[in-house]
Amino acid sequence: MDEERFIKKFEEVFRATPEIISSAPGRINIIGEHTDYNQGYVLPAAIHMSIQFLAGRRDDDRVHIWAENFGDESSFSSRNIPTLRKHHWDSYIKGIFWILEKNGFSPGGINGLVWGDIPIGSGLSSSAALEVSVINGLDMLFQLGIAPMEKAKLSQQAENDFVGMKCGLMDQFISVFGEDNTAIFLDCLSFDFENIPLNLNKYDLEFMVYDSRVKRELSRSEYNTRRSESADADLYLRSFGLPGYRGTTLDMLKMQKDQMDLVLYRRARHVISENERVQKAKQALQNDDFLTLGQLLFQSHVSLRDDYEVSCPELDLLYEFGLEFSGCLGSRLTGAGFGGSGIALVKKKDADVFIREILDLAQKKGYRIPRVFPVKIDKGASTSIL
Ligand code: GLA
């Protein structure tokens, strides 16, 4: 339905017919936060919200993109794109052309139309979804023959080196590899992964997203700071002869406490403890043990709030309310933090009351009214010829 409407729009804007449609989802991360760029473990799941990309080849090198959500057009050459680092919605698309060229691929000019229903800047990975929808679309249009994991990695590199956000692989990975009713356990050192069925329906549970609608001004630079702090902490551990995050236990870390800078110590404690929680969460899901999973979500939030310092009062509210509300098994911030979204594992029968009460609470506190809604755990990206 939507598709037909947008094909019409494409034809109106470009006086040409689109050849392909590409779709890539956003995600929630169940657990494993700020671990991906530390060669740790993550456990994300793709959701029903996505970015859609309609495109057709042109005879020249120009790229013309219409972004329906912004009512805005961007036009640039598909080659020699300057890395301006100016943040704009089209940076993610330019970044894909840029990284493809850098890696020896040469997609030509296109007309493209993008739209989507992932709230932008909400921490549900609208940018990764945009990157993945575009790289998949170009791969199909120009028969580039790029393997799925390579697409995720190239998209991540575009975001790291073109957009300037030093993110890990999680968001692009799950957008490519997501599956219906499935979380994916990814080892960010070996890039091995394992599908973990999410039997939420069987137990009448659902994941609720709480989009705080808050975005800290400096979130990108703060993210990059966390990334370098945790890399420093890892180096520090190695300088004591310890094996770094993957081999150091919490007890081993504790023994270094007096020698280490306190901030670096806390960053390391988050990464090491979060990796342990991801492994426990994986096991809990394999046993359909949602009570344990819920406890791990709460613990993860505390660690992100106190040790990694990426929470904010609005997301702490979700955690605190989740602890009190009997129909909620666990809640925590999801994604980078600094505003953005949280998730709560909630009994379906209590979902309406959960939403009503947390909205009331946010209002009483004078916070921006959040968006709170259940998510369907959905499949990863797909592309088809029209
Ligand atoms: C953002 C990044 C991911 C990951 C999370 C935090 O979503 O894009 O790579 O680091 O933050 O876990």
Coordinates of C-alpha atoms and ligand atoms in Angstrom, one line a residue:
M1 CA 0.0 0.0 0.0
D2 CA 2.6 2.4 1.2
E3 CA 4.9 1.1 -1.5
E4 CA 2.5 2.0 -4.3
R5 CA 2.1 5.5 -2.9
F6 CA 5.9 6.0 -2.8
I7 CA 6.4 4.6 -6.2
K8 CA 4.0 7.2 -7.5
K9 CA 5.9 9.9 -5.6
F10 CA 9.2 8.7 -7.0
E11 CA 7.7 8.9 -10.6
E12 CA 6.4 12.4 -9.9
V13 CA 9.7 13.6 -8.4
F14 CA 12.1 12.0 -10.9
R15 CA 10.0 11.4 -14.0
A16 CA 11.5 7.9 -14.0
T17 CA 10.5 4.5 -12.7
P18 CA 12.3 2.9 -9.7
E19 CA 14.0 -0.4 -10.3
I20 CA 14.4 -1.8 -6.8
I21 CA 13.0 -1.4 -3.3
S22 CA 15.2 -2.0 -0.2
S23 CA 14.1 -2.1 3.4
A24 CA 16.2 -2.3 6.6
P25 CA 14.9 -2.4 10.2
G26 CA 15.9 -0.5 13.3
R27 CA 16.6 -2.5 16.5
I28 CA 16.4 -2.8 20.2
N29 CA 19.4 -4.1 22.0
I30 CA 18.2 -6.6 24.7
I31 CA 21.5 -6.5 26.5
G32 CA 25.3 -5.8 25.8
E33 CA 25.7 -2.1 25.8
H34 CA 29.0 -0.3 24.8
T35 CA 30.5 -3.8 24.5
D36 CA 30.6 -4.1 20.7
Y37 CA 33.5 -1.7 20.1
N38 CA 35.3 -3.4 23.0
Q39 CA 35.3 -6.8 21.2
G40 CA 32.6 -8.0 23.5
Y41 CA 29.2 -9.6 23.3
V42 CA 25.9 -8.1 22.2
L43 CA 22.3 -9.4 22.0
P44 CA 20.2 -7.2 19.8
A45 CA 16.9 -7.9 17.9
A46 CA 15.5 -6.2 14.8
I47 CA 12.1 -4.4 15.1
H48 CA 9.1 -3.8 12.9
M49 CA 10.2 -0.2 12.2
S50 CA 12.3 0.4 9.2
I51 CA 13.8 2.6 6.5
Q52 CA 12.7 2.1 2.9
F53 CA 14.7 3.0 -0.2
L54 CA 13.4 3.1 -3.7
A55 CA 16.0 3.6 -6.4
G56 CA 16.7 3.5 -10.1
R57 CA 19.9 4.0 -12.1
R58 CA 20.7 7.2 -14.0
D59 CA 22.8 7.7 -17.2
D60 CA 25.2 10.0 -15.4
D61 CA 27.2 10.1 -12.2
R62 CA 24.7 12.2 -10.2
V63 CA 22.9 11.0 -7.1
H64 CA 19.5 12.6 -6.5
I65 CA 17.8 11.7 -3.3
W66 CA 14.4 12.8 -2.0
A67 CA 13.9 12.3 1.7
E68 CA 10.1 12.1 2.3
N69 CA 10.4 12.5 6.1
F70 CA 12.3 15.8 5.7
G71 CA 10.6 17.0 2.5
D72 CA 14.1 17.7 1.3
E73 CA 16.2 16.8 -1.7
S74 CA 20.0 16.2 -1.9
S75 CA 22.1 16.0 -5.0
F76 CA 25.8 15.1 -5.3
S77 CA 28.2 13.3 -7.5
S78 CA 28.6 9.5 -6.8
R79 CA 32.4 9.9 -7.0
N80 CA 35.1 11.9 -5.1
I81 CA 32.7 12.9 -2.3
P82 CA 34.5 15.3 0.1
T83 CA 34.4 14.3 3.8
L84 CA 32.9 17.5 5.2
R85 CA 31.7 15.9 8.4
K86 CA 28.8 18.2 8.3
H87 CA 26.0 16.4 10.0
H88 CA 22.9 16.1 7.7
W89 CA 20.5 13.4 6.9
D90 CA 22.3 12.8 3.5
S91 CA 25.7 12.2 5.3
Y92 CA 24.8 8.5 5.8
I93 CA 24.0 8.1 2.1
K94 CA 27.1 10.0 0.9
G95 CA 29.1 7.9 3.4
I96 CA 27.9 4.7 1.7
F97 CA 29.0 6.0 -1.8
W98 CA 32.3 7.2 -0.3
I99 CA 33.1 3.9 1.4
L100 CA 32.2 1.9 -1.7
E101 CA 34.5 3.9 -3.8
K102 CA 37.2 3.6 -1.3
N103 CA 36.9 -0.1 -1.5
G104 CA 37.1 -0.3 -5.2
F105 CA 33.4 -0.5 -6.0
S106 CA 31.9 2.0 -8.5
P107 CA 28.2 2.4 -8.3
G108 CA 27.0 5.0 -10.8
G109 CA 24.4 7.8 -10.4
I110 CA 20.9 7.0 -9.1
N111 CA 17.6 8.6 -8.3
G112 CA 16.4 7.5 -4.8
L113 CA 13.6 8.1 -2.5
V114 CA 13.8 7.3 1.3
W115 CA 11.2 7.2 4.0
G116 CA 10.8 5.4 7.2
D117 CA 9.0 5.1 10.5
I118 CA 11.9 4.7 12.9
P119 CA 11.8 7.9 15.1
I120 CA 15.0 9.7 14.2
G121 CA 17.6 10.2 16.9
S122 CA 15.6 7.9 19.2
G123 CA 18.4 5.3 19.8
L124 CA 16.6 2.7 17.7
S125 CA 19.2 2.9 14.9
S126 CA 17.6 4.8 12.2
S127 CA 21.0 5.7 10.8
A128 CA 22.2 2.1 10.6
A129 CA 18.9 1.2 8.9
L130 CA 19.4 4.0 6.4
E131 CA 23.0 2.9 5.6
V132 CA 22.0 -0.8 5.2
S133 CA 19.0 0.0 3.0
V134 CA 21.2 2.1 0.7
I135 CA 24.1 -0.4 0.5
N136 CA 21.7 -3.2 -0.2
G137 CA 19.9 -1.2 -2.8
L138 CA 23.2 -0.2 -4.5
D139 CA 24.5 -3.8 -4.3
M140 CA 21.4 -5.0 -6.2
L141 CA 21.2 -2.1 -8.7
F142 CA 24.9 -2.4 -9.7
Q143 CA 25.5 -6.1 -9.0
L144 CA 28.4 -5.3 -6.7
G145 CA 28.4 -8.8 -5.1
I146 CA 29.1 -7.7 -1.5
A147 CA 28.6 -10.4 1.1
P148 CA 26.1 -9.6 4.0
M149 CA 28.7 -9.3 6.8
E150 CA 30.8 -7.1 4.5
K151 CA 27.8 -4.8 4.0
A152 CA 27.4 -4.4 7.7
K153 CA 31.1 -3.7 8.1
L154 CA 31.3 -1.2 5.2
S155 CA 28.2 0.6 6.6
Q156 CA 29.9 0.8 10.0
Q157 CA 33.1 2.2 8.5
A158 CA 31.1 4.8 6.6
E159 CA 29.6 5.9 9.9
N160 CA 33.0 5.8 11.7
D161 CA 35.1 7.6 9.0
F162 CA 32.6 9.7 7.0
V163 CA 30.0 10.7 9.6
G164 CA 32.5 10.7 12.4
M165 CA 30.5 8.5 14.9
K166 CA 32.9 5.9 16.1
C167 CA 30.2 3.2 16.6
G168 CA 30.7 -0.5 16.8
L169 CA 29.1 -3.1 14.5
M170 CA 26.0 -4.0 16.4
D171 CA 23.4 -1.8 14.7
Q172 CA 24.4 -2.4 11.1
F173 CA 24.9 -6.1 11.9
I174 CA 21.4 -6.6 13.3
S175 CA 19.8 -4.6 10.6
V176 CA 21.3 -7.0 8.0
F177 CA 20.9 -10.3 10.0
G178 CA 17.8 -9.9 12.1
E179 CA 15.1 -12.6 12.1
D180 CA 11.5 -12.8 13.2
N181 CA 11.1 -13.4 17.0
T182 CA 14.8 -13.9 17.4
A183 CA 17.6 -12.2 19.2
I184 CA 21.1 -12.6 17.8
F185 CA 24.1 -13.2 20.0
L186 CA 27.1 -11.6 18.4
D187 CA 30.7 -12.1 19.4
C188 CA 32.3 -8.8 18.3
L189 CA 35.8 -10.3 18.4
S190 CA 35.3 -13.3 16.1
F191 CA 32.1 -12.0 14.5
D192 CA 30.6 -15.4 15.0
F193 CA 26.9 -15.2 15.8
E194 CA 24.0 -17.4 17.0
N195 CA 20.3 -17.0 16.6
I196 CA 18.4 -17.2 19.9
P197 CA 14.7 -17.7 19.7
L198 CA 12.6 -15.2 21.7
N199 CA 9.6 -17.1 22.9
L200 CA 7.9 -14.0 24.2
N201 CA 4.4 -14.9 22.8
K202 CA 4.4 -18.2 24.5
Y203 CA 4.7 -16.5 27.9
D204 CA 2.5 -13.5 27.0
L205 CA 5.3 -11.1 27.2
E206 CA 6.4 -8.2 25.0
F207 CA 9.2 -5.7 24.8
M208 CA 8.0 -2.1 25.2
V209 CA 10.1 0.8 23.8
Y210 CA 10.2 3.9 25.9
D211 CA 11.5 6.7 23.6
S212 CA 12.4 9.5 26.0
R213 CA 12.5 12.0 23.1
V214 CA 15.5 13.5 24.8
K215 CA 18.8 13.9 23.0
R216 CA 21.9 15.2 24.7
E217 CA 23.6 17.9 22.6
L218 CA 27.0 16.3 22.9
S219 CA 25.9 12.7 22.6
R220 CA 28.2 12.0 19.6
S221 CA 31.3 13.4 21.2
E222 CA 30.4 11.8 24.6
Y223 CA 30.0 8.5 22.8
N224 CA 33.5 8.9 21.2
T225 CA 34.9 9.8 24.6
R226 CA 33.5 6.7 26.2
R227 CA 35.0 4.7 23.3
S228 CA 38.5 6.1 23.9
E229 CA 38.2 5.8 27.7
S230 CA 37.3 2.2 27.5
A231 CA 40.2 1.6 25.0
D232 CA 42.5 3.3 27.5
A233 CA 41.2 1.1 30.3
D234 CA 41.8 -2.0 28.2
L235 CA 45.4 -0.9 27.5
Y236 CA 45.9 -0.2 31.1
L237 CA 44.8 -3.8 32.0
R238 CA 47.2 -5.2 29.5
S239 CA 50.0 -3.1 30.9
F240 CA 49.5 -5.0 34.1
G241 CA 49.9 -8.2 32.3
L242 CA 46.2 -8.9 32.3
P243 CA 44.6 -10.2 29.1
G244 CA 42.3 -7.2 28.4
Y245 CA 38.5 -7.3 28.5
R246 CA 37.9 -10.8 27.1
G247 CA 40.1 -12.6 29.7
T248 CA 39.9 -10.4 32.7
T249 CA 37.3 -11.3 35.4
L250 CA 35.8 -8.8 37.8
D251 CA 37.9 -10.3 40.6
M252 CA 41.1 -9.7 38.6
L253 CA 40.0 -6.2 37.9
K254 CA 39.3 -5.5 41.5
M255 CA 42.9 -6.2 42.4
Q256 CA 44.0 -3.3 40.1
K257 CA 41.6 -0.8 41.7
D258 CA 44.2 1.1 43.7
Q259 CA 46.6 1.5 40.8
M260 CA 43.9 2.6 38.2
D261 CA 42.4 5.9 37.5
L262 CA 38.9 5.6 39.0
V263 CA 37.0 6.6 35.9
L264 CA 38.9 4.1 33.8
Y265 CA 38.3 1.5 36.5
R266 CA 34.6 2.1 36.3
R267 CA 34.5 2.0 32.5
A268 CA 36.3 -1.4 32.6
R269 CA 34.0 -2.7 35.3
H270 CA 31.0 -1.9 33.1
V271 CA 32.4 -3.7 30.1
I272 CA 33.5 -6.8 31.9
S273 CA 30.3 -7.1 33.9
E274 CA 28.1 -6.4 30.9
N275 CA 29.9 -9.2 28.9
E276 CA 29.1 -11.6 31.8
R277 CA 25.5 -10.4 31.8
V278 CA 25.1 -10.9 28.0
Q279 CA 26.3 -14.5 28.4
K280 CA 23.9 -15.1 31.2
A281 CA 21.1 -13.5 29.3
K282 CA 21.7 -15.8 26.3
Q283 CA 21.5 -18.8 28.6
A284 CA 18.3 -17.4 30.3
L285 CA 16.7 -17.0 26.9
Q286 CA 17.7 -20.5 25.9
N287 CA 15.9 -21.7 29.0
D288 CA 12.9 -19.3 28.5
D289 CA 13.9 -17.9 31.9
F290 CA 12.5 -14.4 31.5
L291 CA 12.7 -13.6 35.3
T292 CA 16.5 -14.0 35.2
L293 CA 16.6 -12.0 31.9
G294 CA 14.6 -9.2 33.6
Q295 CA 17.0 -9.0 36.5
L296 CA 20.0 -8.8 34.1
L297 CA 18.3 -5.9 32.4
F298 CA 18.0 -4.0 35.6
Q299 CA 21.6 -4.7 36.5
S300 CA 22.7 -3.5 33.1
H301 CA 21.0 -0.2 33.6
V302 CA 22.6 0.4 37.0
S303 CA 26.0 -0.3 35.5
L304 CA 25.4 2.0 32.5
R305 CA 24.1 4.7 34.9
D306 CA 26.8 4.5 37.5
D307 CA 29.9 3.0 35.9
Y308 CA 29.6 4.0 32.2
E309 CA 27.6 7.2 32.9
V310 CA 25.5 7.3 29.8
S311 CA 22.0 7.5 31.4
C312 CA 19.9 10.5 32.1
P313 CA 17.0 11.2 34.5
E314 CA 14.4 10.3 31.9
L315 CA 15.9 6.9 31.3
D316 CA 16.4 6.4 35.0
L317 CA 12.7 6.9 35.4
L318 CA 12.0 3.9 33.2
Y319 CA 14.4 1.8 35.3
E320 CA 12.9 2.9 38.6
F321 CA 9.3 2.5 37.4
G322 CA 10.1 -0.9 36.0
L323 CA 11.5 -2.0 39.3
E324 CA 8.2 -1.1 41.1
F325 CA 5.7 -2.2 38.5
S326 CA 4.8 -5.8 39.1
G327 CA 4.0 -6.6 35.5
C328 CA 7.5 -5.5 34.4
L329 CA 10.3 -8.1 34.5
G330 CA 13.1 -5.8 33.7
S331 CA 13.9 -2.4 32.1
R332 CA 17.0 -0.5 31.1
L333 CA 18.3 2.0 28.6
T334 CA 19.0 0.6 25.1
G335 CA 21.6 1.7 22.6
A336 CA 24.1 4.5 23.2
G337 CA 22.2 6.3 26.0
F338 CA 22.6 10.1 26.5
G339 CA 18.8 10.3 26.0
G340 CA 17.2 8.1 23.3
S341 CA 15.3 5.0 24.2
G342 CA 14.9 2.3 26.8
I343 CA 13.2 -1.0 26.8
A344 CA 11.0 -2.8 29.3
L345 CA 10.0 -6.5 29.3
V346 CA 6.4 -6.4 30.2
K347 CA 3.5 -8.8 30.7
K348 CA 1.1 -8.2 27.8
K349 CA -2.0 -8.1 30.1
D350 CA -0.4 -5.2 32.0
A351 CA 1.0 -3.3 29.1
D352 CA -1.8 -0.7 28.9
V353 CA -1.5 0.2 32.6
F354 CA 2.3 0.3 32.2
I355 CA 2.0 2.8 29.4
R356 CA -0.5 4.9 31.2
E357 CA 1.3 5.1 34.5
I358 CA 4.7 5.8 33.1
L359 CA 3.3 8.6 30.9
D360 CA 1.6 10.1 34.0
L361 CA 4.8 9.9 35.9
A362 CA 6.9 11.5 33.1
Q363 CA 4.3 14.3 33.0
K364 CA 4.4 14.8 36.8
K365 CA 8.2 15.1 36.6
G366 CA 7.9 17.7 33.9
Y367 CA 9.8 15.6 31.4
R368 CA 9.2 15.7 27.7
I369 CA 6.3 13.3 27.1
P370 CA 7.9 10.0 25.9
R371 CA 6.6 7.7 23.3
V372 CA 5.9 4.3 24.8
F373 CA 4.9 1.4 22.5
P374 CA 5.3 -2.4 22.1
V375 CA 7.7 -3.6 19.4
K376 CA 7.4 -6.7 17.2
I377 CA 10.7 -8.5 16.8
D378 CA 11.0 -8.7 13.1
K379 CA 13.2 -9.8 10.2
G380 CA 16.4 -8.1 8.9
A381 CA 16.9 -6.2 5.7
S382 CA 15.5 -7.3 2.3
T383 CA 15.8 -6.0 -1.3
S384 CA 13.7 -6.8 -4.3
I385 CA 13.5 -5.9 -8.0
L386 CA 10.3 -4.0 -8.9
Ligands
GLA1 C1 25.2 2.8 19.4 C2 26.2 2.3 18.5 C3 26.5 0.8 18.7 C4 26.7 0.5 20.2 C5 25.7 1.2 21.0 C6 26.0 1.0 22.5 O1 23.9 2.3 19.1 O2 25.9 2.5 17.1 O3 27.6 0.4 17.9 O4 28.0 0.9 20.6 O5 25.5 2.5 20.8 O6 25.9 -0.3 22.9

